[in-house]
PDB file of C-alpha atoms in Angstrom:
ATOM      1  CA  THR X   1      20.911 -10.591  -1.353  1.00  0.00           C
ATOM      2  CA  ALA X   2      18.845 -10.093   1.836  1.00  0.00           C
ATOM      3  CA  ASN X   3      22.129 -10.515   3.715  1.00  0.00           C
ATOM      4  CA  ASP X   4      23.597  -7.477   1.949  1.00  0.00           C
ATOM      5  CA  SER X   5      22.883  -4.666   4.427  1.00  0.00           C
ATOM      6  CA  VAL X   6      24.038  -1.971   1.986  1.00  0.00           C
ATOM      7  CA  LEU X   7      21.558  -3.255  -0.609  1.00  0.00           C
ATOM      8  CA  VAL X   8      18.734  -3.522   1.922  1.00  0.00           C
ATOM      9  CA  ARG X   9      19.300   0.080   3.087  1.00  0.00           C
ATOM     10  CA  HIS X  10      19.378   1.285  -0.509  1.00  0.00           C
ATOM     11  CA  LEU X  11      16.188  -0.555  -1.474  1.00  0.00           C
ATOM     12  CA  ILE X  12      14.312   0.764   1.551  1.00  0.00           C
ATOM     13  CA  ALA X  13      15.508   4.311   0.878  1.00  0.00           C
ATOM     14  CA  SER X  14      14.844   4.269  -2.866  1.00  0.00           C
ATOM     15  CA  HIS X  15      11.633   2.264  -3.223  1.00  0.00           C
ATOM     16  CA  HIS X  16       9.421   5.357  -3.493  1.00  0.00           C
ATOM     17  CA  GLY X  17      11.597   6.825  -6.222  1.00  0.00           C
ATOM     18  CA  PHE X  18      13.993   8.874  -4.095  1.00  0.00           C
ATOM     19  CA  GLY X  19      17.529   8.300  -2.864  1.00  0.00           C
ATOM     20  CA  ARG X  20      18.967   6.802  -6.016  1.00  0.00           C
ATOM     21  CA  TYR X  21      22.606   7.926  -5.684  1.00  0.00           C
ATOM     22  CA  ARG X  22      21.646  10.959  -3.569  1.00  0.00           C
ATOM     23  CA  PHE X  23      18.744  12.567  -1.729  1.00  0.00           C
ATOM     24  CA  GLU X  24      17.314  15.988  -2.446  1.00  0.00           C
ATOM     25  CA  PRO X  25      18.199  18.458   0.305  1.00  0.00           C
ATOM     26  CA  SER X  26      15.397  19.090   2.768  1.00  0.00           C
ATOM     27  CA  THR X  27      15.073  20.718   6.153  1.00  0.00           C
ATOM     28  CA  ASP X  28      12.946  19.288   8.932  1.00  0.00           C
ATOM     29  CA  LEU X  29      11.851  22.316  10.931  1.00  0.00           C
ATOM     30  CA  GLU X  30      10.450  20.157  13.738  1.00  0.00           C
ATOM     31  CA  PRO X  31      12.678  17.066  13.886  1.00  0.00           C
ATOM     32  CA  GLU X  32      11.412  13.960  15.660  1.00  0.00           C
ATOM     33  CA  VAL X  33      12.549  10.381  16.067  1.00  0.00           C
ATOM     34  CA  ALA X  34      10.667   7.948  13.838  1.00  0.00           C
ATOM     35  CA  ALA X  35      10.550   4.431  15.284  1.00  0.00           C
ATOM     36  CA  PHE X  36       8.844   1.106  14.708  1.00  0.00           C
ATOM     37  CA  ARG X  37       8.968  -2.378  16.110  1.00  0.00           C
ATOM     38  CA  LEU X  38       9.245  -5.556  14.085  1.00  0.00           C
ATOM     39  CA  GLY X  39       8.902  -8.552  16.366  1.00  0.00           C
ATOM     40  CA  GLU X  40      11.509  -8.135  19.068  1.00  0.00           C
ATOM     41  CA  HIS X  41      13.470  -5.525  17.118  1.00  0.00           C
ATOM     42  CA  GLU X  42      12.919  -1.792  17.402  1.00  0.00           C
ATOM     43  CA  LEU X  43      14.361   0.516  14.759  1.00  0.00           C
ATOM     44  CA  SER X  44      14.545   4.274  15.050  1.00  0.00           C
ATOM     45  CA  SER X  45      16.010   7.214  13.187  1.00  0.00           C
ATOM     46  CA  PRO X  46      15.853  10.997  13.494  1.00  0.00           C
ATOM     47  CA  THR X  47      13.872  12.815  10.816  1.00  0.00           C
ATOM     48  CA  ASP X  48      16.687  15.342  10.403  1.00  0.00           C
ATOM     49  CA  HIS X  49      18.991  12.601   9.141  1.00  0.00           C
ATOM     50  CA  LEU X  50      21.109  14.693   6.722  1.00  0.00           C
ATOM     51  CA  LEU X  51      21.215  11.867   4.155  1.00  0.00           C
ATOM     52  CA  HIS X  52      21.466  14.520   1.433  1.00  0.00           C
ATOM     53  CA  ASP X  53      24.874  15.565   2.806  1.00  0.00           C
ATOM     54  CA  LEU X  54      27.765  14.516   0.572  1.00  0.00           C
ATOM     55  CA  GLY X  55      29.492  12.914   3.554  1.00  0.00           C
ATOM     56  CA  SER X  56      26.479  10.742   4.462  1.00  0.00           C
ATOM     57  CA  GLY X  57      27.754   7.730   2.521  1.00  0.00           C
ATOM     58  CA  VAL X  58      24.604   7.389   0.395  1.00  0.00           C
ATOM     59  CA  SER X  59      26.440   8.087  -2.877  1.00  0.00           C
ATOM     60  CA  ASP X  60      29.341   5.830  -1.920  1.00  0.00           C
ATOM     61  CA  ASP X  61      26.937   2.994  -1.094  1.00  0.00           C
ATOM     62  CA  PHE X  62      25.097   3.477  -4.390  1.00  0.00           C
ATOM     63  CA  TRP X  63      28.263   3.222  -6.471  1.00  0.00           C
ATOM     64  CA  GLN X  64      29.434   0.217  -4.463  1.00  0.00           C
ATOM     65  CA  LEU X  65      26.133  -1.500  -5.316  1.00  0.00           C
ATOM     66  CA  ILE X  66      26.440  -0.579  -9.008  1.00  0.00           C
ATOM     67  CA  ARG X  67      29.896  -2.189  -9.067  1.00  0.00           C
ATOM     68  CA  ARG X  68      28.559  -5.274  -7.244  1.00  0.00           C
ATOM     69  CA  TYR X  69      25.266  -5.850  -9.133  1.00  0.00           C
ATOM     70  CA  GLY X  70      25.691  -3.791 -12.304  1.00  0.00           C
ATOM     71  CA  TRP X  71      23.280  -1.224 -13.764  1.00  0.00           C
ATOM     72  CA  PHE X  72      20.750  -3.801 -14.937  1.00  0.00           C
ATOM     73  CA  GLY X  73      21.017  -5.860 -11.760  1.00  0.00           C
ATOM     74  CA  MET X  74      20.312  -2.846  -9.569  1.00  0.00           C
ATOM     75  CA  THR X  75      17.400  -1.774 -11.753  1.00  0.00           C
ATOM     76  CA  TRP X  76      15.983  -5.311 -11.589  1.00  0.00           C
ATOM     77  CA  LEU X  77      16.270  -5.486  -7.778  1.00  0.00           C
ATOM     78  CA  GLU X  78      14.748  -2.020  -7.341  1.00  0.00           C
ATOM     79  CA  SER X  79      11.897  -2.921  -9.709  1.00  0.00           C
ATOM     80  CA  ILE X  80      11.079  -6.121  -7.842  1.00  0.00           C
ATOM     81  CA  LEU X  81      10.693  -4.250  -4.555  1.00  0.00           C
ATOM     82  CA  ARG X  82       8.683  -1.389  -6.058  1.00  0.00           C
ATOM     83  CA  LEU X  83       6.294  -3.768  -7.819  1.00  0.00           C
ATOM     84  CA  ALA X  84       5.881  -5.861  -4.652  1.00  0.00           C
ATOM     85  CA  ASP X  85       5.094  -2.658  -2.751  1.00  0.00           C
ATOM     86  CA  HIS X  86       2.483  -1.693  -5.368  1.00  0.00           C
ATOM     87  CA  VAL X  87       0.850  -5.142  -5.209  1.00  0.00           C
ATOM     88  CA  ARG X  88       0.721  -5.074  -1.404  1.00  0.00           C
ATOM     89  CA  SER X  89      -0.637  -1.517  -1.307  1.00  0.00           C
ATOM     90  CA  ARG X  90      -3.341  -2.405  -3.824  1.00  0.00           C
ATOM     91  CA  ALA X  91      -4.332  -5.498  -1.818  1.00  0.00           C
ATOM     92  CA  GLU X  92      -4.606  -3.398   1.360  1.00  0.00           C
ATOM     93  CA  GLN X  93      -6.700  -0.761  -0.411  1.00  0.00           C
ATOM     94  CA  GLN X  94      -9.026  -3.431  -1.799  1.00  0.00           C
ATOM     95  CA  GLY X  95      -9.297  -5.100   1.600  1.00  0.00           C
ATOM     96  CA  THR X  96      -7.923  -8.447   0.435  1.00  0.00           C
ATOM     97  CA  VAL X  97      -5.330  -8.412   3.255  1.00  0.00           C
ATOM     98  CA  ASP X  98      -5.927  -7.113   6.739  1.00  0.00           C
ATOM     99  CA  GLY X  99      -2.444  -5.740   7.395  1.00  0.00           C
ATOM    100  CA  SER X 100      -2.100  -7.696  10.637  1.00  0.00           C
ATOM    101  CA  ASP X 101       1.391  -8.808   9.619  1.00  0.00           C
ATOM    102  CA  LYS X 102       2.678  -5.237   9.474  1.00  0.00           C
ATOM    103  CA  ALA X 103       5.246  -3.921  11.906  1.00  0.00           C
ATOM    104  CA  ASP X 104       3.886  -2.554  15.156  1.00  0.00           C
ATOM    105  CA  GLU X 105       4.179   1.216  15.302  1.00  0.00           C
ATOM    106  CA  VAL X 106       6.090   2.792  18.143  1.00  0.00           C
ATOM    107  CA  THR X 107       5.193   6.302  19.141  1.00  0.00           C
ATOM    108  CA  SER X 108       7.903   8.676  20.236  1.00  0.00           C
TER     109      SER X 108
END
């Protein structure tokens, strides 16, 4: 499933409890470009992304994933990522990992 770019985008967007079939509308009064580097790859996106817009494709992607993995399959995949995120965050807070394997931040 890591080769499913639609699923990966959805899991990244929804793993904090938002973006499941749509995003709440929000306005970024001072938009910036958020960027980070992972190895040789640099990813960036504007903070005024308009993902809440009906034409953004977020809802279409969600329903495509529901058809592909089913309701329970999607819930299972989302749960795995959220629980892994909780475990990692707890380990970082307790100092049992040093975070040196995290992506390098890129300032804009």
